[in-house]
Short mmCIF file of C-alpha atoms and ligand atoms in Angstrom, two decimals:
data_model
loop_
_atom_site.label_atom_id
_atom_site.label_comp_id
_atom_site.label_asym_id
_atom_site.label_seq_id
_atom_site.Cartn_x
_atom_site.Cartn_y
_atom_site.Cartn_z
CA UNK A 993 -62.60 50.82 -35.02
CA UNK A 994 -65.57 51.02 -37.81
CA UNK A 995 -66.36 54.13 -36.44
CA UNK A 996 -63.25 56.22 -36.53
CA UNK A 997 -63.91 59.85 -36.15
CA UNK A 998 -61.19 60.56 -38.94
CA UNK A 999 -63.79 58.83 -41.39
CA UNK A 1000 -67.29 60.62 -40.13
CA UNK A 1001 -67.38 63.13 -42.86
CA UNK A 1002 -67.41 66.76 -42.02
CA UNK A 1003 -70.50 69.11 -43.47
CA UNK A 1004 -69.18 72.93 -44.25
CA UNK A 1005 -71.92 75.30 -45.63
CA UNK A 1006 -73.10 72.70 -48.77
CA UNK A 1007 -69.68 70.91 -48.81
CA UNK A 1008 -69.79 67.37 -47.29
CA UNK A 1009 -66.57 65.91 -47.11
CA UNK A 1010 -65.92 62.58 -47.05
CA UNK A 1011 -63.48 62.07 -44.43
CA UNK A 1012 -61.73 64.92 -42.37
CA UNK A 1013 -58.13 64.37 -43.29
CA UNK A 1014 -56.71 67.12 -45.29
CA UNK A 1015 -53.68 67.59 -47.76
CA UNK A 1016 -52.21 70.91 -45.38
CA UNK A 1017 -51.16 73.77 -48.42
CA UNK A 1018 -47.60 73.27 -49.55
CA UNK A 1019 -45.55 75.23 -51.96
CA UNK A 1020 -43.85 73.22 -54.72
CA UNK A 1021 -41.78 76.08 -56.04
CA UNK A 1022 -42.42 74.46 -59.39
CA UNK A 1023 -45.10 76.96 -60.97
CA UNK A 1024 -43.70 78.69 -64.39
CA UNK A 1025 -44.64 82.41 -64.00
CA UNK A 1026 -47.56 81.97 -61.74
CA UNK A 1027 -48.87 79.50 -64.39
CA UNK A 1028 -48.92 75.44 -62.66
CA UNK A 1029 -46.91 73.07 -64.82
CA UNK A 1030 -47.54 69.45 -64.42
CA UNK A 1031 -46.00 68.76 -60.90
CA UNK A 1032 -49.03 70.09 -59.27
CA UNK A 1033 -51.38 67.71 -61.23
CA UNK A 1034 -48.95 64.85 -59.95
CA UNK A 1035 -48.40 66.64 -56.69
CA UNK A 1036 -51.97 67.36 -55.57
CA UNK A 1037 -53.47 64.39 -57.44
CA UNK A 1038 -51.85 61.45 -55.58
CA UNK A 1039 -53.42 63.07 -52.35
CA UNK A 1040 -56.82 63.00 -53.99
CA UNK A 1041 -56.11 59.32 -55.30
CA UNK A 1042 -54.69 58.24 -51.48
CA UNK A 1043 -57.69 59.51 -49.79
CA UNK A 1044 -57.97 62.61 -48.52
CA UNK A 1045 -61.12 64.30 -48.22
CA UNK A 1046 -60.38 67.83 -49.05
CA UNK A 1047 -56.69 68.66 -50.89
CA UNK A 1048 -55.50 72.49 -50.29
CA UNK A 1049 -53.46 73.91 -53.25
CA UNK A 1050 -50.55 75.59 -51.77
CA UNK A 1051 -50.08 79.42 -51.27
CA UNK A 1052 -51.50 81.20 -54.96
CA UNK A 1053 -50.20 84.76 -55.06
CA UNK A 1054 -53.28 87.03 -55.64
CA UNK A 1055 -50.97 89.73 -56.67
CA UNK A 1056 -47.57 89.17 -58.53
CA UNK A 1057 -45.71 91.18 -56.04
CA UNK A 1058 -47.34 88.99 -53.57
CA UNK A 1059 -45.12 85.71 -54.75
CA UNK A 1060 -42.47 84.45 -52.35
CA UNK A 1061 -40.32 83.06 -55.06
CA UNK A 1062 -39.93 82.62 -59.09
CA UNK A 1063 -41.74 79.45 -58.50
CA UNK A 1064 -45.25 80.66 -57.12
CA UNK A 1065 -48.48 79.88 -58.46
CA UNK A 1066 -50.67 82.88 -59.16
CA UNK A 1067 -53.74 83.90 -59.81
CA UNK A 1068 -53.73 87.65 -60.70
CA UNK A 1069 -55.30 87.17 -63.77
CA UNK A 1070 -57.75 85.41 -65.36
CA UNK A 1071 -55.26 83.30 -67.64
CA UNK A 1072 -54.81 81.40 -64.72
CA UNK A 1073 -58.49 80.25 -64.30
CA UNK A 1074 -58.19 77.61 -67.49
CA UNK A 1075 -54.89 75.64 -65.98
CA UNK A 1076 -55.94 75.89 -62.61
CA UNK A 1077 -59.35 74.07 -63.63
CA UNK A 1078 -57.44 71.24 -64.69
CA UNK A 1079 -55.79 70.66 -61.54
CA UNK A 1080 -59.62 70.85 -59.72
CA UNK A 1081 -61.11 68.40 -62.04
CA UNK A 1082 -58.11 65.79 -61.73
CA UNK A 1083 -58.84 66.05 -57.53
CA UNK A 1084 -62.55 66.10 -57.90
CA UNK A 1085 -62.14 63.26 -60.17
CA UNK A 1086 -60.64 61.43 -57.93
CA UNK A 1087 -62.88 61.60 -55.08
CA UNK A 1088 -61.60 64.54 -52.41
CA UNK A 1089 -63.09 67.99 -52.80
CA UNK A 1090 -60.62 70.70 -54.09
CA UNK A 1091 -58.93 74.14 -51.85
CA UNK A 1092 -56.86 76.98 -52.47
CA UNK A 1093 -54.73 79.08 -50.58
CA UNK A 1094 -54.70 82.64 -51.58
CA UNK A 1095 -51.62 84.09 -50.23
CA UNK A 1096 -49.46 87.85 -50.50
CA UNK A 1097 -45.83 87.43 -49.09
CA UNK A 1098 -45.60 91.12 -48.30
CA UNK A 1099 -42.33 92.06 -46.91
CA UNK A 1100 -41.42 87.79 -47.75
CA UNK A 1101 -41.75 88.51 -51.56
CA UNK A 1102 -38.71 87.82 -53.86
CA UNK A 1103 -36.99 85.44 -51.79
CA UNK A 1104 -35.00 82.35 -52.84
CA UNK A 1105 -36.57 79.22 -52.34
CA UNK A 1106 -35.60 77.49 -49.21
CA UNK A 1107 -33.28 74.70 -51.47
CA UNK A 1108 -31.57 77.98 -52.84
CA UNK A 1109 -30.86 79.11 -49.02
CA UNK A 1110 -34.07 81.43 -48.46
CA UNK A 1111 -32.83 84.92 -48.29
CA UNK A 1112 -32.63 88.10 -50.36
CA UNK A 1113 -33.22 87.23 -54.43
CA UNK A 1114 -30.83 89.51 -56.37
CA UNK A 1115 -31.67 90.87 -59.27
CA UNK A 1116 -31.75 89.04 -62.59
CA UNK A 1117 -32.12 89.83 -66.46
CA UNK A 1118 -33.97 86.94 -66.91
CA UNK A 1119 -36.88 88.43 -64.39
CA UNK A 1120 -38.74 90.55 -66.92
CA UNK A 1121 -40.97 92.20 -64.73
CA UNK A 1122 -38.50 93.03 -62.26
CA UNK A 1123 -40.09 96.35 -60.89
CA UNK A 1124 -43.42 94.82 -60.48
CA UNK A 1125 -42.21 92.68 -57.60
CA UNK A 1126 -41.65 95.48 -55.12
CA UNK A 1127 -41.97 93.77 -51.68
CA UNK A 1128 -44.66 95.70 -49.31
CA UNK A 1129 -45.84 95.36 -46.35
CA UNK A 1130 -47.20 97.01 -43.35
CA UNK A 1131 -44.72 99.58 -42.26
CA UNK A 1132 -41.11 99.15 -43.54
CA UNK A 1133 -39.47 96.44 -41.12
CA UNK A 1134 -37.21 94.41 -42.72
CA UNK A 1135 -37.46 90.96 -42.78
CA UNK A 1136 -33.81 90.04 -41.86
CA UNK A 1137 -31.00 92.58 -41.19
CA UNK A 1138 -29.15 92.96 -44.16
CA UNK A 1139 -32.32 92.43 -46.40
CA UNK A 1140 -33.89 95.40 -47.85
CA UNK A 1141 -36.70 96.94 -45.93
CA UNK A 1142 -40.00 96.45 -48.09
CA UNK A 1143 -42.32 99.74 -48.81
CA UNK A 1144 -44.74 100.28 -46.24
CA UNK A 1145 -48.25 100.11 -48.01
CA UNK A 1146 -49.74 103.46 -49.05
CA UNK A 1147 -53.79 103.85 -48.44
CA UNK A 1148 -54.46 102.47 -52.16
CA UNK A 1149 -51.87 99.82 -52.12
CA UNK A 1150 -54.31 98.30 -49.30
CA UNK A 1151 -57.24 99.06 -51.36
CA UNK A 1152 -55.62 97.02 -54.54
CA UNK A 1153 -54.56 94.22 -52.17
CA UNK A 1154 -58.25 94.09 -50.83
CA UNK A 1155 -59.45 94.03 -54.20
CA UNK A 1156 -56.78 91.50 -55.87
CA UNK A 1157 -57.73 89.19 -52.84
CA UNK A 1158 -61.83 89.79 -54.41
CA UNK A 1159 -60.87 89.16 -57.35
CA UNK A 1160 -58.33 86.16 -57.14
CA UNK A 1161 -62.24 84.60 -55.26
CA UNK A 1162 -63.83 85.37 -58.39
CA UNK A 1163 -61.60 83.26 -60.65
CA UNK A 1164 -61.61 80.45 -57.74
CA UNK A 1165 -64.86 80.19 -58.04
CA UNK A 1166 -64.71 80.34 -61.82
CA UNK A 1167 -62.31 77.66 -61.78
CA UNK A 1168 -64.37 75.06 -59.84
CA UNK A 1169 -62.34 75.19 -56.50
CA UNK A 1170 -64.54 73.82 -52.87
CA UNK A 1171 -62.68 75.78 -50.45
CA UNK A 1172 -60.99 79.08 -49.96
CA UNK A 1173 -58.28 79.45 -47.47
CA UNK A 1174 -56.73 82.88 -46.90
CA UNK A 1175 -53.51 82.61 -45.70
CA UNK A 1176 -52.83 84.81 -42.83
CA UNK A 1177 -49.96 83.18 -40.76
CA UNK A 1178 -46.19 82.31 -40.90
CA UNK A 1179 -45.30 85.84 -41.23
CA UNK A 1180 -47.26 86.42 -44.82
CA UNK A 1181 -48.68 89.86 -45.59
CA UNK A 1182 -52.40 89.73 -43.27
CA UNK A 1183 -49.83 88.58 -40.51
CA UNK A 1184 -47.97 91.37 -40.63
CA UNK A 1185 -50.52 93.23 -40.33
CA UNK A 1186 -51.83 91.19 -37.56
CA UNK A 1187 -48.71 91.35 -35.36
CA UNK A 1188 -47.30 94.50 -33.69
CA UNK A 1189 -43.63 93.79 -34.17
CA UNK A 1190 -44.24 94.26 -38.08
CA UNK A 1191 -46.95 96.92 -37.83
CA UNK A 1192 -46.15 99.98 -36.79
CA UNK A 1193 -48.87 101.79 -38.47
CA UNK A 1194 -50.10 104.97 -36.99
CA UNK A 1195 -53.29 104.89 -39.31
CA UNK A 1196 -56.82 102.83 -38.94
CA UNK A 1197 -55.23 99.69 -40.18
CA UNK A 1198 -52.69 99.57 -36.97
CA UNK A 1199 -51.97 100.28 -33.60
CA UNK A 1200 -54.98 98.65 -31.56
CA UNK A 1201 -55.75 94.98 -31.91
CA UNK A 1202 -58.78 96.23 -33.63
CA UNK A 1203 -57.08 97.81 -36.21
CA UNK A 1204 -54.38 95.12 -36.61
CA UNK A 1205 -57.27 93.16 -37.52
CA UNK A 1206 -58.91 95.87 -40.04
CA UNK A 1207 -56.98 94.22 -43.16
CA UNK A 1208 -57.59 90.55 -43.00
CA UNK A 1209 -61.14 91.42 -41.90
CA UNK A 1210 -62.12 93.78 -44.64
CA UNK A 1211 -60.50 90.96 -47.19
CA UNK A 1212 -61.95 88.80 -45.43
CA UNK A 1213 -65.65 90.44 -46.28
CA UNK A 1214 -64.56 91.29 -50.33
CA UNK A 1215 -63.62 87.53 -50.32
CA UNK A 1216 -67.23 86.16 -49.28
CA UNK A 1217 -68.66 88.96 -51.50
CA UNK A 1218 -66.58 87.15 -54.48
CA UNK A 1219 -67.00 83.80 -53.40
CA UNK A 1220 -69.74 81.04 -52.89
CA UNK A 1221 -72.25 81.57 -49.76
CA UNK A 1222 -72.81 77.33 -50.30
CA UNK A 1223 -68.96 77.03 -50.05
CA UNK A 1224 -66.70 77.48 -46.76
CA UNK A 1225 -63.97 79.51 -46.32
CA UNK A 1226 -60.85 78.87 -44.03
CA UNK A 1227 -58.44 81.27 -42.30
CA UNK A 1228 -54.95 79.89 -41.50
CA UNK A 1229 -53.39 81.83 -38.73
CA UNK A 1230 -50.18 81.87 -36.66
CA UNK A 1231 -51.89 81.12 -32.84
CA UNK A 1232 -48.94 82.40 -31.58
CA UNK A 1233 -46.01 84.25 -33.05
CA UNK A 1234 -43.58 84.53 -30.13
CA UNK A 1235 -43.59 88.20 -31.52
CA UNK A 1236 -46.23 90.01 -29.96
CA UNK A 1237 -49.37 87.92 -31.24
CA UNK A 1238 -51.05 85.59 -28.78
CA UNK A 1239 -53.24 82.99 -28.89
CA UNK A 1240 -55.93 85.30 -26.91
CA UNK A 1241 -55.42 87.60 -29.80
CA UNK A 1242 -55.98 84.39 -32.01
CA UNK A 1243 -59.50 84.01 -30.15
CA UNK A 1244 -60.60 87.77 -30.41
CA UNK A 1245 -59.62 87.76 -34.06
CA UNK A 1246 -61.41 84.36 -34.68
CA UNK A 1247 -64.92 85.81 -33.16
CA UNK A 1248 -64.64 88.56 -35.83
CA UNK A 1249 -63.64 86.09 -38.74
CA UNK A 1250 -66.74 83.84 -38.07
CA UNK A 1251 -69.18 87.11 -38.02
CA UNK A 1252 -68.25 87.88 -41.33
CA UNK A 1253 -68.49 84.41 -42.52
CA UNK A 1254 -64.99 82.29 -41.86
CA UNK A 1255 -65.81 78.94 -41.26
CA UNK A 1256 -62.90 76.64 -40.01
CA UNK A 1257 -59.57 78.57 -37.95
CA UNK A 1258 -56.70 76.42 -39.87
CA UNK A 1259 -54.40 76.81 -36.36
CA UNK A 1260 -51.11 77.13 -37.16
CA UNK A 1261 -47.79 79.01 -35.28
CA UNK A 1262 -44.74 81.19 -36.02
CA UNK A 1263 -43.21 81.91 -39.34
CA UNK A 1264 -42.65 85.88 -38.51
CA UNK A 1265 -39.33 86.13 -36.66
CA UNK A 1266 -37.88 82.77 -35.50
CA UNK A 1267 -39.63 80.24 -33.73
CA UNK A 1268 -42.60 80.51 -31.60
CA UNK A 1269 -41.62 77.37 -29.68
CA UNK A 1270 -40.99 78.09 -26.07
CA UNK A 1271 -36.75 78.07 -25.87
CA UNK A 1272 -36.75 77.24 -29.56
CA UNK A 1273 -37.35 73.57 -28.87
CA UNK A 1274 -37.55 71.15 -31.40
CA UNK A 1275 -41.42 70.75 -32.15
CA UNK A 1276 -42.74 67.24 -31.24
CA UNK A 1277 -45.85 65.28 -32.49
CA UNK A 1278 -48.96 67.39 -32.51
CA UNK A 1279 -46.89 70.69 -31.43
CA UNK A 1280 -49.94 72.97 -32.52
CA UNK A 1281 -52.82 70.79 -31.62
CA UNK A 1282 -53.00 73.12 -28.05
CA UNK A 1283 -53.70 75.83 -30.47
CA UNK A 1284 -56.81 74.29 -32.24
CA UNK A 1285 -57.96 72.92 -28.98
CA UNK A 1286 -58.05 76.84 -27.80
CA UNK A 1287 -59.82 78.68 -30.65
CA UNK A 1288 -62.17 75.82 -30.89
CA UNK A 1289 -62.93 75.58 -26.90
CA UNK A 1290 -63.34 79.46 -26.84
CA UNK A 1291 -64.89 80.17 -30.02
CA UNK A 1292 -67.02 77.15 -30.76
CA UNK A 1293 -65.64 77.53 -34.33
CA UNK A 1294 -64.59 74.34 -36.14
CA UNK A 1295 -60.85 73.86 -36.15
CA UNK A 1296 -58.10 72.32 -38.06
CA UNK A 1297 -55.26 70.64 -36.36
CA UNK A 1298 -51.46 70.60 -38.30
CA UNK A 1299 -47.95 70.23 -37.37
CA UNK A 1300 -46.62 66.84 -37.29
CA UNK A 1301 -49.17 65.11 -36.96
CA UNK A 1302 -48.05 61.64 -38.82
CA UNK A 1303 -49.69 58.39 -36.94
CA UNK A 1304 -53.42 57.11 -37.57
CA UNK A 1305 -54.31 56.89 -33.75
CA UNK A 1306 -52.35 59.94 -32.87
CA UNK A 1307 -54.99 61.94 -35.73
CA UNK A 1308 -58.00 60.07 -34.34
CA UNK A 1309 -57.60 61.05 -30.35
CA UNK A 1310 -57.47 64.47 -31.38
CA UNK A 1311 -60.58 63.80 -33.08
CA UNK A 1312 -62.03 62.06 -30.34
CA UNK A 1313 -60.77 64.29 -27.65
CA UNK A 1314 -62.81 66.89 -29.15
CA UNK A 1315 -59.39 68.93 -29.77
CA UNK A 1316 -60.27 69.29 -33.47
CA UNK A 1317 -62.49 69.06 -36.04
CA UNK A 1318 -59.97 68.42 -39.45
CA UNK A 1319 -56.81 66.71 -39.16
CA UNK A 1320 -54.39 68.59 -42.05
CA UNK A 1321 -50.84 66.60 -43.06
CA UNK A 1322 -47.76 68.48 -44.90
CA UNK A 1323 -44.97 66.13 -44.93
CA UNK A 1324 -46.27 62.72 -43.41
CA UNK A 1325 -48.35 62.40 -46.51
CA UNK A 1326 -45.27 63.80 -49.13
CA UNK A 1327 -43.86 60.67 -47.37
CA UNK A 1328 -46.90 58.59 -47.62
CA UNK A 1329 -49.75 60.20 -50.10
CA UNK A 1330 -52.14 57.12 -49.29
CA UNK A 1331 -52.14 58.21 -45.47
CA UNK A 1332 -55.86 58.17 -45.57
CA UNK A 1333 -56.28 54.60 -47.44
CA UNK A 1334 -53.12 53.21 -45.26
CA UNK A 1335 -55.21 54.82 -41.78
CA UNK A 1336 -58.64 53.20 -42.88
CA UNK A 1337 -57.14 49.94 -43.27
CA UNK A 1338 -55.11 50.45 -40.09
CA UNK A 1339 -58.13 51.40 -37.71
CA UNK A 1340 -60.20 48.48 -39.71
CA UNK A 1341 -62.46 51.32 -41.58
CA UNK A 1342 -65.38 49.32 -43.67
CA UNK A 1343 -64.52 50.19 -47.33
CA UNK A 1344 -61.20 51.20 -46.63
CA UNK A 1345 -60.09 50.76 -50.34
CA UNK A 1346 -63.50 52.29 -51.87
CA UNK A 1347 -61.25 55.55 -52.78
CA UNK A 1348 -59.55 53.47 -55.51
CA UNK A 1349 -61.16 52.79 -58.95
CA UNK A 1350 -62.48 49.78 -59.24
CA UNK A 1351 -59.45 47.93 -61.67
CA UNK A 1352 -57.09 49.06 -58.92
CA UNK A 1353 -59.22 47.84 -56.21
CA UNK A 1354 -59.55 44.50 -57.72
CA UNK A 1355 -55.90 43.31 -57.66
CA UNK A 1356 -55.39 44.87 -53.89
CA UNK A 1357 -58.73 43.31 -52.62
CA UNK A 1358 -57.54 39.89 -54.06
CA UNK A 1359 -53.83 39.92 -53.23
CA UNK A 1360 -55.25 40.58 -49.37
CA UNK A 1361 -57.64 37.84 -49.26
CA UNK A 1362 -55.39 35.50 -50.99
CA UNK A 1363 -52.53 35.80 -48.84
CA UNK A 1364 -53.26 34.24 -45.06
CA UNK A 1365 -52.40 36.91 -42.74
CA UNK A 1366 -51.00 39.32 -45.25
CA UNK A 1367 -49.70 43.28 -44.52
CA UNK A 1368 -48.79 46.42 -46.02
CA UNK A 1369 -45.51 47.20 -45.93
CA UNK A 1370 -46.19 50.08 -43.91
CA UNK A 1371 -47.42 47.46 -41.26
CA UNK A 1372 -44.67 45.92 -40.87
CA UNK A 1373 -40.84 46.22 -40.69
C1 FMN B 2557 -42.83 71.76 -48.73
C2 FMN B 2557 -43.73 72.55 -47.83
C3 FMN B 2557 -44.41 73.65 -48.34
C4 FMN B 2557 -45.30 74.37 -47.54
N1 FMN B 2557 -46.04 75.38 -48.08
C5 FMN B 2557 -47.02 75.96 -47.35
C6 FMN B 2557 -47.94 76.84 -47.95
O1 FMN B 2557 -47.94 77.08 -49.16
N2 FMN B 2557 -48.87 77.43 -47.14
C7 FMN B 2557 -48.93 77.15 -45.80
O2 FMN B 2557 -49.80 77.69 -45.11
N3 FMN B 2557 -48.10 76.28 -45.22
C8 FMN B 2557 -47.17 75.65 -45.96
N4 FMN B 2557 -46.38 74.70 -45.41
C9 FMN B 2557 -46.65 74.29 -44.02
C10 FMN B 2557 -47.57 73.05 -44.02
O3 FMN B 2557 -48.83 73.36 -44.60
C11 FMN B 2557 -47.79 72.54 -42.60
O4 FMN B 2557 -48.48 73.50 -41.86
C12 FMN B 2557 -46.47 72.22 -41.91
O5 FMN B 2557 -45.60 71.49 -42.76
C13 FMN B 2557 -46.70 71.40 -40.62
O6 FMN B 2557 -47.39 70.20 -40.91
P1 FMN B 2557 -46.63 68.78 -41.09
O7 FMN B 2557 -45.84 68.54 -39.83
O8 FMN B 2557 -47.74 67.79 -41.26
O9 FMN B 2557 -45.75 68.88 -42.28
C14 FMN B 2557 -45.47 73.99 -46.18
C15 FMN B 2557 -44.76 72.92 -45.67
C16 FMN B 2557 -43.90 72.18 -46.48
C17 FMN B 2557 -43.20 70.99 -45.90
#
């Protein structure tokens, strides 16, 4: 298959990508008060080294009442910028272009981390700044019964979350970053705005869909005013919520984001009470593909595709089918970080290995054409 979709490139704004497989955003829970420590150079790099096109950083706190955990990368402050450059340079260096996730927990701040049983994060002496990580969110719902309700946002706690969301764009820029991605599903802040079971708002930013949407939208606009009008920016949203928020909401909401200048609909589900799956059911291969197929039929927007999505011919129908225009990986390519490499050679790509630098693509080239009918050992059992 020479011509595999997955390997087409994908043009955003100025941003050509080389392929359309993305590293999906994934919290490490390894950041060292908001600042990135040198998991995330390993963690992000090898996805940039395996061959994806475009690598997302996970979830970056744009306000540090906004983190989900003492592990949380931030960017509140512009002593972030310098580390956070680093980790852009080592992905652009090797070959994929570089994203962010900006990200506010809301009500899901100062949790435990989900190896330290999620949940409620008592208090500690060794958390300095303590009172500075007041949850918040859209009205005072509490996230689980039992946990403590979080403060429902006053009119200039919504300004200073607009503006920490401008300003955490500024320093991506200023740090060298491709893409922006606002994160605004799995039950996060903007989705709690978004859905009525967690907004009970009697002001302009809640009660009608329209004012649901006020929040992410008017971020949405301080964002592209901080940002790059030559570089794209994403929304990821929860197409469903089994909550209240459907995926004709989704579509009504995605209009709107693409007028004020959201490029790609990152479709994604649930994450605010439970599961969104109808029953509960387990979720099977491509569980959210439906969702990206939707927005993108309805809106004409570009779409990403996630949710275990792990095989190279199972990421190229969707491709092909027209269901999608990116294919994002979480855990297939924790598992496998040379997915895209592994896929090109799979679906006989031309240049397969052209990722690699050229002392590493020597010994590979050779050891394949030296060896009669040779594999991978992810070819073969
Ligand atoms: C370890 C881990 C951390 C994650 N962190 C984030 C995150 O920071 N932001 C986000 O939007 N989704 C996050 N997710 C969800 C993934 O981006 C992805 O949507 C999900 O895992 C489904 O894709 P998959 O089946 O390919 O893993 C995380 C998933 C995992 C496994």
């Amino acid at each position: 298959m020479p011509n595999a979709m997955l390997f087409s490139g994908f043009r955003l704004r100025d941003l050509q990508l080389k392929n359309r497989i993305v590293a999906s955003p994934m919290w490490q829970y390894a950041a060292n008060k908001g600042y990135p420590t040198d998991w995330h150079l390993m963690h992000l790099g090898r996805f940039a080294d395996g061959g994806c096109g475009l690598v997302f950083q996970e979830g970056t706190s744009v306000e540090r009442r906004g983190c989900g955990t003492t592990g949380d990368l931030g960017l509140w402050d512009d002593c972030f910028v310098e580390p956070l450059a680093r980790i852009v340079a080592l992905i652009k260096a090797n070959g994929a272009a570089a994203g962010i996730q900006l990200l506010h927990c809301g009500r899901k701040a100062r949790t435990r981390a989900p190896t330290q049983g999620r949940g409620y994060l008592a208090r500690t002496p060794d958390i300095e700044d303590w009172d500075e990580w007041e949850p918040i969110s859209a009205s005072a719902v509490a996230l689980k019964e039992g946990m403590p309700a979080p403060r429902a946002m006053t009119p200039g706690d919504i300004r200073a979350v607009v503006d920490a969301y401008a300003a955490a764009a500024s320093r991506a820029r200023r740090a060298g970053y491709d893409v922006i991605e606002l994160h605004a599903a799995h039950g996060y802040l903007l989705h709690q705005f978004l859905s009525p079971a967690t907004n009970r708002r009697g002001d302009a930013y809640g009660g009608s869909l329209a004012n649901r949407m006020r929040l992410v939208i008017e971020i949405v606009d301080a964002v592209r005013a901080n940002w790059d009008d030559a570089k794209p920016l994403f929304v990821r949203v929860s197409c469903v919520d089994g909550a209240g928020w459907s995926v004709d909401d989704t579509v009504v909401l995605s209009r709107q984001l693409s007028l004020h200048g959201v490029d790609v609909i990152d479709c994604s589900s649930g994450g605010l009470v439970g599961s969104p799956l109808p029953s509960h059911a387990a979720p099977d291969y491509g569980y959210q593909v439906q969702y990206a197929e939707h927005v993108k039929a309805h809106t004409g927007m570009p779409t990403a595709a996630v949710g275990l999505i792990v095989h190279a011919r199972q990421a190229e129908a969707i491709l092909a089918a027209g269901q999608a225009d990116l294919i994002l990986l979480g855990r297939e390519l924790i598992h496998n970080p040379n997915w895209a490499i592994d896929t090109a050679l799979k679906l006989g790509v031309d240049g397969a290995a052209a990722n690699w630098p050229p002392h590493i693509r020597y010994w590979l080239e050779r050891r394949a054409s030296a060896t009669p009918g040779f594999m991978p050992s992810t070819f073969a059992p």
